[in-house]
């Protein structure tokens, strides 16, 4: 059983010329070998978009939601529209090739391709999951860091691509190194005008009394695919849910908080800016059991 | 004579394990074939740095200046230090392989490599220059666009990597599409608090009376290698030079302005936000003649 499966798509978009004549298809290639041109704008300019999808026992989580967000990110970058049918087929083929494992993940990547070529590049990579038990049960030490942008840049300055999941994620990696320097595991971004935004690869969810809240969209942050699943579940339990702007002080006063994402699922915050933070173990366990169950 | 030359380095950094045992060296590879792993953090996260260096008749412009900036960008991303001697040798080899052409350019790329591998990836790509006569002589239509960041983020929030030349350049490409939608050719970024910053791939220089001015460093913008050469030349002519913070209004009142960069050189602004802007043809011609001469 392979540790990692890589499929290259020959026609990642229906509205761009294919790399090969014929039906849209994909090739199983060796992930240990180079598969991307050094001239691809995906690598020379971070000019592309991606999704990462959690997979349990061969079942991808919220696949259609991820495919829609993938298409929205592509539209934000004026990339050719990814052909959802082709991507869905490739994703399921990669998962099948990886074989049945308890937890794995699939990443989809669409780049603008080699400059001047006019053809996007697309691939699907499936790989075994890491061990997320510690994050899901014990929780994370989190620091809040300035994202530099006002909360309204998505409206005022759409060219900044806030809210699109692009390959230009150097900052999303850099803040994790800053977190490590501060003896923390992860980050919550705060807008330059003082609103809680999101994690570098996660959505912020917090509990205030019997309500689960999240900052919501329109703040230049990603629509949360996993947060959406959690809210549906919470409502079925009779909890309230809502999208509300929050300040760092709102978050500090919350009864519990989580960073939620498709692969790691719900990771409770156990320390915020160096101070102990309450963990709702029962709700965390419920969320993660529900999310794992969605993959079945 | 090839149109494009690609060299892959086996030891891009002295402080990271090499890809192959033996002396630091590089391999001439086919740029038409895939050379980069789809799992390289350079492509999956835009996690790397680059430089682009203008070359005239086989002579790279301000090579040492570019090598120093390359190392500073790497340091900002906590990447292993690029070995300048190895990169210099590779750059000159790529230029020699491309052969003597009037204008060409060399791009150096250093990525964090495949996740978990601990070895950076490095390459040098030399390619023929485009025709920049129109930009240098006739000039550019330029629009000013919000960069989203305050002018002081480099000091307050170094994790945002402002001032480092990273592979996460999706915004630098996106703003050119926004410029095209506004019938313009290029962009000048303005900070969220109203200071002129830089172009997406250039430095802003403007003339006020008998002085050449630039916003200068410390604003989260790149130190200009070409701007530095222009200022040295201007001082030799008896012009004053200076680093001064400028607002959009300062720029609108300037006697002339240029976007300067290593490959396109000095491109005068001929239209600013849709309004005609004065072009100093004599000074433009002088700058470009000087910059082209530096490559000899």
Coordinates of C-alpha atoms in Angstrom, one line a residue:
Chain A
X1 CA 0.0 0.0 0.0
X2 CA 1.6 3.3 -1.0
X3 CA 2.3 6.1 1.5
X4 CA 1.3 8.7 -1.0
X5 CA -0.5 8.8 -4.3
X6 CA -0.1 11.5 -7.0
X7 CA -2.3 12.0 -10.0
X8 CA -1.6 14.6 -12.6
X9 CA -4.7 15.9 -14.5
X10 CA -4.4 16.5 -18.3
X11 CA -7.5 18.8 -18.4
X12 CA -7.9 20.4 -15.0
X13 CA -10.3 23.0 -16.5
X14 CA -12.9 22.7 -19.2
X15 CA -12.3 26.2 -20.4
X16 CA -8.6 25.9 -21.1
X17 CA -6.7 24.0 -23.8
X18 CA -5.8 20.4 -22.6
X19 CA -2.2 19.2 -22.2
X20 CA -3.2 16.1 -24.3
X21 CA -5.9 15.5 -26.8
X22 CA -8.6 13.3 -25.7
X23 CA -11.0 12.9 -22.8
X24 CA -10.2 14.6 -19.5
X25 CA -8.2 12.1 -17.5
X26 CA -5.3 11.8 -15.1
X27 CA -2.1 9.8 -14.8
X28 CA -0.9 8.0 -11.8
X29 CA 2.7 9.2 -11.4
X30 CA 5.6 8.7 -8.9
X31 CA 5.4 11.3 -6.2
X32 CA 9.1 10.8 -5.5
X33 CA 10.0 12.1 -9.0
X34 CA 9.8 15.7 -10.2
X35 CA 6.4 16.4 -11.8
X36 CA 6.2 20.2 -12.0
X37 CA 8.0 22.5 -14.3
X38 CA 10.4 25.0 -12.7
X39 CA 8.8 27.6 -14.9
X40 CA 5.2 26.8 -13.6
X41 CA 3.7 30.0 -12.2
X42 CA 2.5 27.9 -9.3
X43 CA 6.1 27.7 -8.0
X44 CA 7.6 30.9 -9.4
X45 CA 4.8 33.1 -8.2
X46 CA 2.6 31.0 -5.9
X47 CA 0.0 31.6 -8.5
X48 CA -2.6 28.9 -7.9
X49 CA -5.2 27.6 -5.5
X50 CA -5.6 24.5 -3.4
X51 CA -7.9 22.5 -1.1
X52 CA -7.0 20.0 1.6
X53 CA -9.7 17.4 2.4
X54 CA -9.8 15.0 5.3
X55 CA -10.5 11.4 4.4
X56 CA -11.6 8.6 6.8
X57 CA -11.7 5.0 5.8
X58 CA -11.7 6.1 2.1
X59 CA -14.5 8.7 2.5
X60 CA -13.6 12.3 1.9
X61 CA -15.3 14.8 4.2
X62 CA -17.5 17.5 2.8
X63 CA -16.2 16.9 -0.7
X64 CA -18.7 19.0 -2.6
X65 CA -18.2 21.9 -0.2
X66 CA -14.4 21.7 -0.8
X67 CA -15.0 21.5 -4.6
X68 CA -17.2 24.6 -4.5
X69 CA -14.6 26.5 -2.5
X70 CA -11.8 25.4 -4.8
X71 CA -13.8 26.9 -7.7
X72 CA -14.4 30.1 -5.8
X73 CA -10.7 30.5 -5.0
X74 CA -9.9 29.9 -8.7
X75 CA -12.4 32.6 -9.7
X76 CA -10.8 35.0 -7.3
X77 CA -7.5 34.5 -9.1
X78 CA -9.1 34.7 -12.6
X79 CA -7.9 31.1 -13.1
X80 CA -9.8 28.8 -15.6
X81 CA -12.7 27.1 -13.8
X82 CA -11.8 23.7 -12.4
X83 CA -14.0 21.0 -13.9
X84 CA -15.6 19.6 -10.7
X85 CA -16.5 16.3 -12.3
X86 CA -12.9 15.7 -13.4
X87 CA -11.5 16.7 -10.0
X88 CA -14.1 14.6 -8.1
X89 CA -13.2 11.5 -10.2
X90 CA -9.5 12.1 -9.6
X91 CA -9.9 12.6 -5.9
X92 CA -11.8 9.4 -5.5
X93 CA -9.3 7.5 -7.7
X94 CA -6.4 8.8 -5.5
X95 CA -8.2 7.8 -2.4
X96 CA -8.9 4.3 -3.8
X97 CA -5.3 3.9 -4.9
X98 CA -4.1 4.9 -1.4
X99 CA -6.2 2.1 0.0
X100 CA -8.4 1.9 3.2
X101 CA -6.6 3.6 6.0
X102 CA -8.2 5.1 9.1
X103 CA -7.2 8.7 8.4
X104 CA -5.7 10.3 5.3
X105 CA -6.0 13.5 3.4
X106 CA -6.2 14.7 -0.2
X107 CA -4.8 17.9 -1.5
X108 CA -5.9 19.4 -4.8
X109 CA -3.7 22.0 -6.6
X110 CA -4.6 24.1 -9.6
X111 CA -1.9 26.5 -10.9
X112 CA -1.8 29.0 -13.8
X113 CA 0.7 26.7 -15.5
X114 CA 3.9 27.6 -17.3
X115 CA 4.0 31.4 -18.2
X116 CA 2.8 32.1 -21.7
X117 CA 1.5 28.5 -22.1
X118 CA -2.1 29.3 -21.3
X119 CA -2.8 25.9 -19.8
X120 CA -3.3 25.4 -16.1
X121 CA -1.6 22.6 -14.2
X122 CA -3.6 20.4 -11.8
X123 CA -2.9 17.5 -9.6
X124 CA -4.3 15.5 -6.7
X125 CA -2.1 14.2 -3.9
X126 CA -3.4 11.7 -1.3
X127 CA -1.3 10.9 1.7
X128 CA -1.5 9.1 5.1
X129 CA -2.7 11.2 8.0
X130 CA -0.6 12.1 11.0
X131 CA -1.6 11.4 14.6
X132 CA -3.9 14.2 15.7
X133 CA -5.0 12.7 19.0
X134 CA -3.0 15.1 21.1
X135 CA -4.3 18.2 19.2
X136 CA -7.9 16.9 19.4
X137 CA -7.9 15.8 23.0
X138 CA -5.3 17.8 24.9
X139 CA -5.6 20.9 22.7
X140 CA -3.3 23.6 21.4
X141 CA -1.3 26.5 22.7
X142 CA -2.3 29.4 20.5
X143 CA -1.1 33.0 20.1
X144 CA -2.9 35.8 18.4
X145 CA -0.9 37.6 15.7
X146 CA -1.6 40.6 13.5
X147 CA -2.6 39.7 10.0
X148 CA -1.8 43.2 8.8
X149 CA -5.1 43.7 6.9
X150 CA -8.2 45.6 8.0
X151 CA -11.3 43.4 8.5
X152 CA -12.9 44.8 5.3
X153 CA -10.1 44.4 2.7
X154 CA -12.1 41.7 0.9
X155 CA -14.6 44.4 0.0
X156 CA -12.3 47.4 -0.4
X157 CA -9.3 45.7 -2.1
X158 CA -10.3 42.4 -3.7
X159 CA -6.9 42.2 -5.5
X160 CA -5.4 41.2 -2.2
X161 CA -7.1 37.9 -2.6
X162 CA -8.2 37.7 1.1
X163 CA -10.7 34.8 1.4
X164 CA -9.1 32.8 -1.5
X165 CA -7.1 29.7 -0.7
X166 CA -4.0 30.4 -2.8
X167 CA -0.6 28.7 -3.1
X168 CA 1.0 32.0 -1.7
X169 CA 1.0 30.7 1.8
X170 CA 4.5 31.8 3.0
X171 CA 2.9 33.9 5.7
X172 CA 0.7 31.1 6.9
X173 CA 3.9 29.1 7.4
X174 CA 5.9 32.0 8.8
X175 CA 3.4 32.6 11.6
X176 CA 3.8 29.0 12.8
X177 CA 7.5 29.6 13.2
X178 CA 6.7 32.8 15.2
X179 CA 4.3 30.7 17.3
X180 CA 7.0 28.2 18.0
X181 CA 9.3 31.1 19.1
X182 CA 6.5 32.0 21.6
X183 CA 6.2 28.3 22.7
X184 CA 2.9 27.9 21.0
X185 CA 1.5 25.4 18.5
X186 CA -0.8 27.5 16.3
X187 CA -2.0 31.0 15.5
X188 CA -5.2 33.0 15.4
X189 CA -5.0 36.0 13.1
X190 CA -6.3 39.4 14.2
X191 CA -7.1 42.1 11.7
X192 CA -5.2 45.4 12.0
X193 CA -8.3 47.0 13.3
X194 CA -8.8 44.5 16.0
X195 CA -11.1 41.7 14.9
X196 CA -10.5 37.9 15.3
X197 CA -10.1 36.4 11.8
X198 CA -9.0 32.7 11.4
X199 CA -6.1 30.4 11.9
X200 CA -3.4 30.0 9.1
X201 CA -5.1 26.7 8.1
X202 CA -8.2 26.6 10.3
X203 CA -11.4 28.4 11.2
X204 CA -12.0 29.8 14.7
X205 CA -15.0 28.5 16.6
X206 CA -15.8 29.5 20.2
X207 CA -18.5 28.7 22.8
X208 CA -20.3 31.5 24.7
X209 CA -22.8 29.9 27.0
X210 CA -25.0 27.6 24.9
X211 CA -24.0 29.1 21.6
X212 CA -21.2 28.2 19.2
X213 CA -19.9 31.2 17.3
X214 CA -17.5 32.0 14.5
X215 CA -16.3 35.3 13.0
X216 CA -17.9 34.3 9.7
X217 CA -17.2 35.3 6.1
X218 CA -16.9 38.8 4.7
X219 CA -13.8 39.5 6.8
X220 CA -11.4 38.3 4.1
X221 CA -11.3 34.8 5.6
X222 CA -12.1 31.4 4.2
X223 CA -15.5 30.0 4.5
X224 CA -15.1 27.1 6.9
X225 CA -16.1 23.7 5.5
X226 CA -15.5 21.9 8.8
X227 CA -17.1 24.8 10.9
X228 CA -20.2 24.4 8.7
X229 CA -20.4 20.7 9.6
X230 CA -19.9 21.4 13.3
X231 CA -22.7 24.1 13.3
X232 CA -25.2 21.7 11.7
X233 CA -24.4 19.1 14.3
X234 CA -24.5 21.7 17.2
X235 CA -28.0 22.8 16.0
X236 CA -29.2 19.2 16.0
X237 CA -28.2 19.1 19.7
X238 CA -30.2 22.3 20.4
X239 CA -27.1 24.5 20.7
X240 CA -27.4 28.0 19.2
X241 CA -24.9 29.0 16.4
X242 CA -24.0 32.3 15.0
X243 CA -21.7 34.4 12.9
X244 CA -20.5 37.3 15.0
X245 CA -17.5 39.7 14.8
X246 CA -15.3 39.1 17.8
X247 CA -12.4 41.0 19.3
X248 CA -9.4 39.4 21.0
X249 CA -11.2 40.3 24.3
X250 CA -14.4 38.5 23.2
X251 CA -12.3 35.4 22.6
X252 CA -10.5 35.7 25.9
X253 CA -13.9 35.7 27.6
X254 CA -15.2 32.7 25.7
X255 CA -16.1 29.5 27.6
X256 CA -14.1 27.4 25.1
X257 CA -12.5 27.8 21.6
X258 CA -11.4 25.5 18.8
X259 CA -9.3 25.7 15.7
X260 CA -11.3 23.5 13.2
X261 CA -10.1 22.2 9.9
X262 CA -10.7 19.3 7.6
X263 CA -7.8 17.1 8.5
X264 CA -7.0 17.8 12.1
X265 CA -10.7 18.4 12.8
X266 CA -11.6 20.2 16.1
X267 CA -8.6 21.1 18.2
X268 CA -9.4 22.9 21.4
X269 CA -7.4 25.9 22.5
X270 CA -5.8 25.1 25.9
X271 CA -3.6 28.2 26.2
X272 CA -4.1 31.6 24.6
X273 CA -1.2 34.1 24.4
X274 CA 0.5 32.2 27.2
X275 CA -2.4 32.1 29.6
X276 CA -4.4 28.9 30.4
X277 CA -7.6 28.7 28.5
X278 CA -10.7 26.5 29.4
X279 CA -11.0 23.3 27.4
X280 CA -14.5 21.8 26.9
X281 CA -13.5 18.2 26.7
X282 CA -17.0 16.9 26.3
X283 CA -17.9 19.2 23.4
X284 CA -14.5 18.6 21.8
X285 CA -15.0 14.8 21.9
X286 CA -18.5 15.2 20.5
X287 CA -17.4 17.4 17.7
X288 CA -14.6 15.1 16.7
X289 CA -16.7 12.0 16.9
X290 CA -19.3 13.6 14.7
X291 CA -16.7 14.8 12.2
X292 CA -15.1 11.4 12.0
X293 CA -18.5 9.8 11.6
X294 CA -19.3 12.1 8.6
X295 CA -16.5 10.3 6.7
X296 CA -18.3 7.0 7.0
Chain B
X1 CA 21.6 28.7 -28.9
X2 CA 19.0 27.8 -26.3
X3 CA 16.0 30.1 -25.5
X4 CA 16.2 29.1 -21.9
X5 CA 18.7 27.4 -19.6
X6 CA 17.9 25.7 -16.3
X7 CA 20.5 24.6 -13.7
X8 CA 19.5 22.6 -10.6
X9 CA 21.8 23.0 -7.6
X10 CA 22.6 20.0 -5.5
X11 CA 23.7 22.0 -2.5
X12 CA 21.9 25.4 -2.6
X13 CA 22.9 26.0 1.0
X14 CA 26.0 25.3 3.0
X15 CA 24.0 24.7 6.2
X16 CA 21.6 22.1 4.9
X17 CA 22.3 18.4 3.9
X18 CA 23.0 18.1 0.1
X19 CA 20.9 16.2 -2.3
X20 CA 24.0 14.4 -3.5
X21 CA 27.3 13.6 -1.9
X22 CA 30.2 15.6 -3.3
X23 CA 31.2 19.1 -4.0
X24 CA 28.5 21.7 -4.4
X25 CA 27.6 21.7 -8.1
X26 CA 24.7 22.0 -10.5
X27 CA 23.2 20.0 -13.3
X28 CA 22.1 21.5 -16.7
X29 CA 18.6 20.1 -17.2
X30 CA 15.9 20.4 -19.8
X31 CA 13.6 23.3 -18.8
X32 CA 10.8 21.7 -20.9
X33 CA 10.7 18.7 -18.5
X34 CA 9.3 18.7 -15.0
X35 CA 12.1 19.3 -12.5
X36 CA 10.3 20.2 -9.2
X37 CA 8.4 17.8 -6.9
X38 CA 4.7 18.4 -6.6
X39 CA 5.4 18.0 -2.8
X40 CA 8.0 20.8 -2.8
X41 CA 6.9 23.6 -0.3
X42 CA 7.9 26.1 -2.9
X43 CA 4.9 25.1 -4.9
X44 CA 2.5 23.8 -2.2
X45 CA 3.0 26.9 0.0
X46 CA 4.9 29.5 -2.0
X47 CA 7.5 28.9 0.7
X48 CA 10.8 30.1 -0.9
X49 CA 12.6 33.2 -2.1
X50 CA 13.8 34.5 -5.5
X51 CA 15.8 37.2 -7.3
X52 CA 15.5 38.3 -10.9
X53 CA 18.7 39.8 -12.4
X54 CA 19.0 41.7 -15.7
X55 CA 21.8 40.5 -18.0
X56 CA 23.3 42.5 -20.9
X57 CA 25.7 40.9 -23.3
X58 CA 26.5 38.2 -20.8
X59 CA 27.0 40.5 -17.8
X60 CA 24.6 40.4 -14.9
X61 CA 23.6 43.7 -13.4
X62 CA 24.4 44.4 -9.7
X63 CA 25.0 40.7 -9.1
X64 CA 26.5 41.0 -5.6
X65 CA 23.6 43.3 -4.6
X66 CA 21.1 40.7 -5.8
X67 CA 23.0 37.9 -4.0
X68 CA 22.9 39.9 -0.7
X69 CA 19.2 40.5 -1.0
X70 CA 18.6 36.9 -1.9
X71 CA 20.3 35.9 1.4
X72 CA 18.3 38.5 3.4
X73 CA 15.0 37.2 1.9
X74 CA 16.1 33.7 2.9
X75 CA 16.9 34.8 6.4
X76 CA 13.5 36.5 6.7
X77 CA 11.9 33.1 6.0
X78 CA 14.3 31.2 8.3
X79 CA 15.5 29.3 5.2
X80 CA 19.0 27.9 5.2
X81 CA 21.5 30.5 4.0
X82 CA 22.2 30.3 0.3
X83 CA 25.8 29.7 -0.5
X84 CA 26.7 32.8 -2.5
X85 CA 29.8 31.3 -4.1
X86 CA 27.7 28.4 -5.4
X87 CA 24.9 30.6 -6.7
X88 CA 27.3 33.1 -8.3
X89 CA 29.0 30.2 -10.1
X90 CA 25.7 28.7 -11.2
X91 CA 24.4 32.1 -12.4
X92 CA 27.5 32.8 -14.5
X93 CA 27.3 29.2 -15.9
X94 CA 23.7 29.7 -16.9
X95 CA 24.5 33.0 -18.6
X96 CA 27.4 31.4 -20.5
X97 CA 25.2 28.5 -21.6
X98 CA 22.6 30.9 -22.9
X99 CA 25.2 32.6 -25.0
X100 CA 25.8 36.2 -25.8
X101 CA 22.5 38.0 -26.4
X102 CA 21.8 41.7 -26.1
X103 CA 19.3 41.3 -23.2
X104 CA 18.4 38.4 -21.0
X105 CA 17.6 37.7 -17.4
X106 CA 18.4 35.2 -14.7
X107 CA 16.1 34.1 -12.0
X108 CA 17.3 32.4 -8.8
X109 CA 14.9 30.3 -6.7
X110 CA 15.5 28.8 -3.3
X111 CA 12.6 26.8 -1.7
X112 CA 12.2 25.0 1.6
X113 CA 12.2 21.7 -0.4
X114 CA 9.9 18.7 0.1
X115 CA 8.1 18.8 3.5
X116 CA 10.0 16.8 6.1
X117 CA 13.0 16.3 3.9
X118 CA 15.1 19.1 5.4
X119 CA 16.8 19.9 2.2
X120 CA 16.1 23.1 0.3
X121 CA 15.7 23.1 -3.5
X122 CA 17.5 25.6 -5.6
X123 CA 17.7 26.4 -9.3
X124 CA 18.9 29.1 -11.7
X125 CA 16.9 29.9 -14.9
X126 CA 18.3 32.1 -17.6
X127 CA 16.1 33.3 -20.5
X128 CA 16.0 35.7 -23.3
X129 CA 14.7 39.2 -22.6
X130 CA 11.6 40.6 -24.0
X131 CA 11.4 44.0 -25.9
X132 CA 11.3 46.7 -23.3
X133 CA 11.7 49.7 -25.6
X134 CA 8.1 50.8 -25.4
X135 CA 8.1 50.7 -21.5
X136 CA 11.5 52.5 -21.3
X137 CA 10.8 55.2 -23.9
X138 CA 7.0 55.7 -24.1
X139 CA 6.3 54.8 -20.5
X140 CA 3.6 53.1 -18.5
X141 CA 0.0 53.7 -17.5
X142 CA 0.0 53.2 -13.7
X143 CA -2.7 52.9 -11.1
X144 CA -2.2 53.2 -7.4
X145 CA -3.7 50.3 -5.4
X146 CA -4.1 49.6 -1.7
X147 CA -1.5 47.1 -0.4
X148 CA -3.6 46.5 2.7
X149 CA -0.7 46.9 5.2
X150 CA 0.2 49.9 7.3
X151 CA 3.6 51.4 6.4
X152 CA 5.2 50.0 9.6
X153 CA 4.3 46.3 9.4
X154 CA 7.9 45.3 8.8
X155 CA 8.6 46.5 12.3
X156 CA 5.4 45.6 14.1
X157 CA 4.7 42.2 12.4
X158 CA 7.8 40.7 10.9
X159 CA 6.0 37.4 10.3
X160 CA 4.1 39.1 7.4
X161 CA 7.4 38.9 5.5
X162 CA 7.0 42.4 4.1
X163 CA 10.4 43.4 2.5
X164 CA 11.3 39.8 1.6
X165 CA 11.1 38.6 -2.0
X166 CA 9.1 35.4 -1.6
X167 CA 7.6 33.0 -4.0
X168 CA 4.2 33.9 -2.5
X169 CA 3.5 36.5 -5.2
X170 CA -0.1 35.8 -6.1
X171 CA -1.0 39.3 -5.1
X172 CA 1.8 40.8 -7.2
X173 CA 0.2 39.1 -10.1
X174 CA -3.4 39.8 -9.2
X175 CA -2.8 43.6 -9.1
X176 CA -1.6 43.5 -12.7
X177 CA -4.9 42.0 -13.7
X178 CA -6.7 44.7 -11.7
X179 CA -4.5 47.3 -13.5
X180 CA -5.5 45.8 -16.9
X181 CA -9.2 46.1 -15.9
X182 CA -8.5 49.8 -15.3
X183 CA -6.7 50.1 -18.7
X184 CA -3.3 50.4 -17.0
X185 CA 0.0 48.5 -17.4
X186 CA 1.4 48.5 -13.9
X187 CA 0.8 49.3 -10.3
X188 CA 2.1 51.4 -7.4
X189 CA 1.2 50.0 -4.0
X190 CA 0.0 52.4 -1.3
X191 CA 0.0 51.5 2.4
X192 CA -3.4 51.3 4.2
X193 CA -2.3 54.5 6.0
X194 CA -1.5 56.4 2.9
X195 CA 2.1 56.1 2.0
X196 CA 3.6 55.2 -1.4
X197 CA 5.3 51.9 -1.3
X198 CA 6.6 50.1 -4.4
X199 CA 5.5 48.4 -7.6
X200 CA 4.7 44.7 -7.6
X201 CA 8.1 44.0 -9.2
X202 CA 9.7 47.4 -9.2
X203 CA 10.9 50.3 -7.0
X204 CA 9.3 53.8 -7.3
X205 CA 11.6 56.7 -8.1
X206 CA 10.4 60.2 -8.7
X207 CA 11.9 63.6 -9.5
X208 CA 11.1 66.7 -7.5
X209 CA 13.0 69.6 -9.0
X210 CA 16.7 68.6 -9.1
X211 CA 16.3 65.7 -6.7
X212 CA 15.5 62.0 -7.3
X213 CA 13.6 60.5 -4.5
X214 CA 12.3 57.1 -3.5
X215 CA 10.2 55.9 -0.5
X216 CA 13.2 53.9 0.8
X217 CA 13.4 50.9 3.1
X218 CA 11.7 50.3 6.4
X219 CA 8.2 50.5 4.9
X220 CA 8.0 46.8 4.3
X221 CA 9.3 47.2 0.8
X222 CA 12.3 45.7 -1.0
X223 CA 15.6 47.5 -1.1
X224 CA 15.9 48.5 -4.8
X225 CA 19.0 47.2 -6.5
X226 CA 18.3 49.2 -9.7
X227 CA 17.2 52.3 -7.7
X228 CA 20.6 52.2 -6.0
X229 CA 22.5 52.2 -9.3
X230 CA 20.3 55.0 -10.6
X231 CA 21.0 57.1 -7.5
X232 CA 24.8 56.6 -7.8
X233 CA 24.6 57.8 -11.4
X234 CA 22.3 60.8 -10.5
X235 CA 24.7 61.9 -7.8
X236 CA 27.6 61.8 -10.3
X237 CA 25.6 64.2 -12.4
X238 CA 25.1 66.6 -9.5
X239 CA 21.5 65.7 -8.9
X240 CA 20.3 65.3 -5.3
X241 CA 18.9 62.0 -4.1
X242 CA 17.0 61.1 -1.0
X243 CA 14.8 58.6 0.8
X244 CA 11.5 60.3 1.7
X245 CA 8.1 59.1 2.7
X246 CA 5.6 60.1 0.0
X247 CA 1.9 60.2 -0.1
X248 CA -0.1 59.7 -3.3
X249 CA -0.5 63.5 -3.5
X250 CA 3.3 63.9 -3.3
X251 CA 3.6 61.6 -6.3
X252 CA 0.9 63.4 -8.2
X253 CA 2.9 66.6 -7.8
X254 CA 6.2 65.1 -8.8
X255 CA 7.9 66.4 -12.0
X256 CA 8.4 62.8 -13.2
X257 CA 8.3 59.2 -11.9
X258 CA 9.6 55.8 -12.8
X259 CA 9.1 52.2 -12.0
X260 CA 12.7 50.8 -11.9
X261 CA 13.7 47.1 -11.9
X262 CA 16.6 45.0 -12.9
X263 CA 15.2 43.6 -16.2
X264 CA 12.9 46.3 -17.6
X265 CA 15.1 49.0 -16.1
X266 CA 13.7 52.5 -15.8
X267 CA 10.1 52.8 -17.1
X268 CA 8.6 56.3 -16.9
X269 CA 5.1 56.8 -15.7
X270 CA 3.1 58.4 -18.5
X271 CA -0.3 58.2 -16.9
X272 CA -1.2 58.0 -13.2
X273 CA -4.7 56.8 -12.2
X274 CA -6.0 57.7 -15.6
X275 CA -4.6 61.2 -15.7
X276 CA -1.7 62.2 -18.0
X277 CA 1.6 62.4 -16.1
X278 CA 4.8 64.2 -17.2
X279 CA 7.5 62.1 -18.8
X280 CA 11.1 63.3 -18.4
X281 CA 12.4 61.8 -21.7
X282 CA 15.9 63.0 -21.3
X283 CA 16.4 61.7 -17.8
X284 CA 14.7 58.4 -18.7
X285 CA 17.1 58.0 -21.7
X286 CA 20.1 58.8 -19.5
X287 CA 19.0 56.4 -16.8
X288 CA 18.5 53.5 -19.2
X289 CA 21.7 54.2 -21.1
X290 CA 23.6 54.2 -17.8
X291 CA 21.9 51.0 -16.6
X292 CA 22.5 49.2 -19.9
X293 CA 26.1 50.4 -19.7
X294 CA 26.6 48.9 -16.2
X295 CA 26.1 45.4 -17.7
X296 CA 29.2 45.8 -20.0

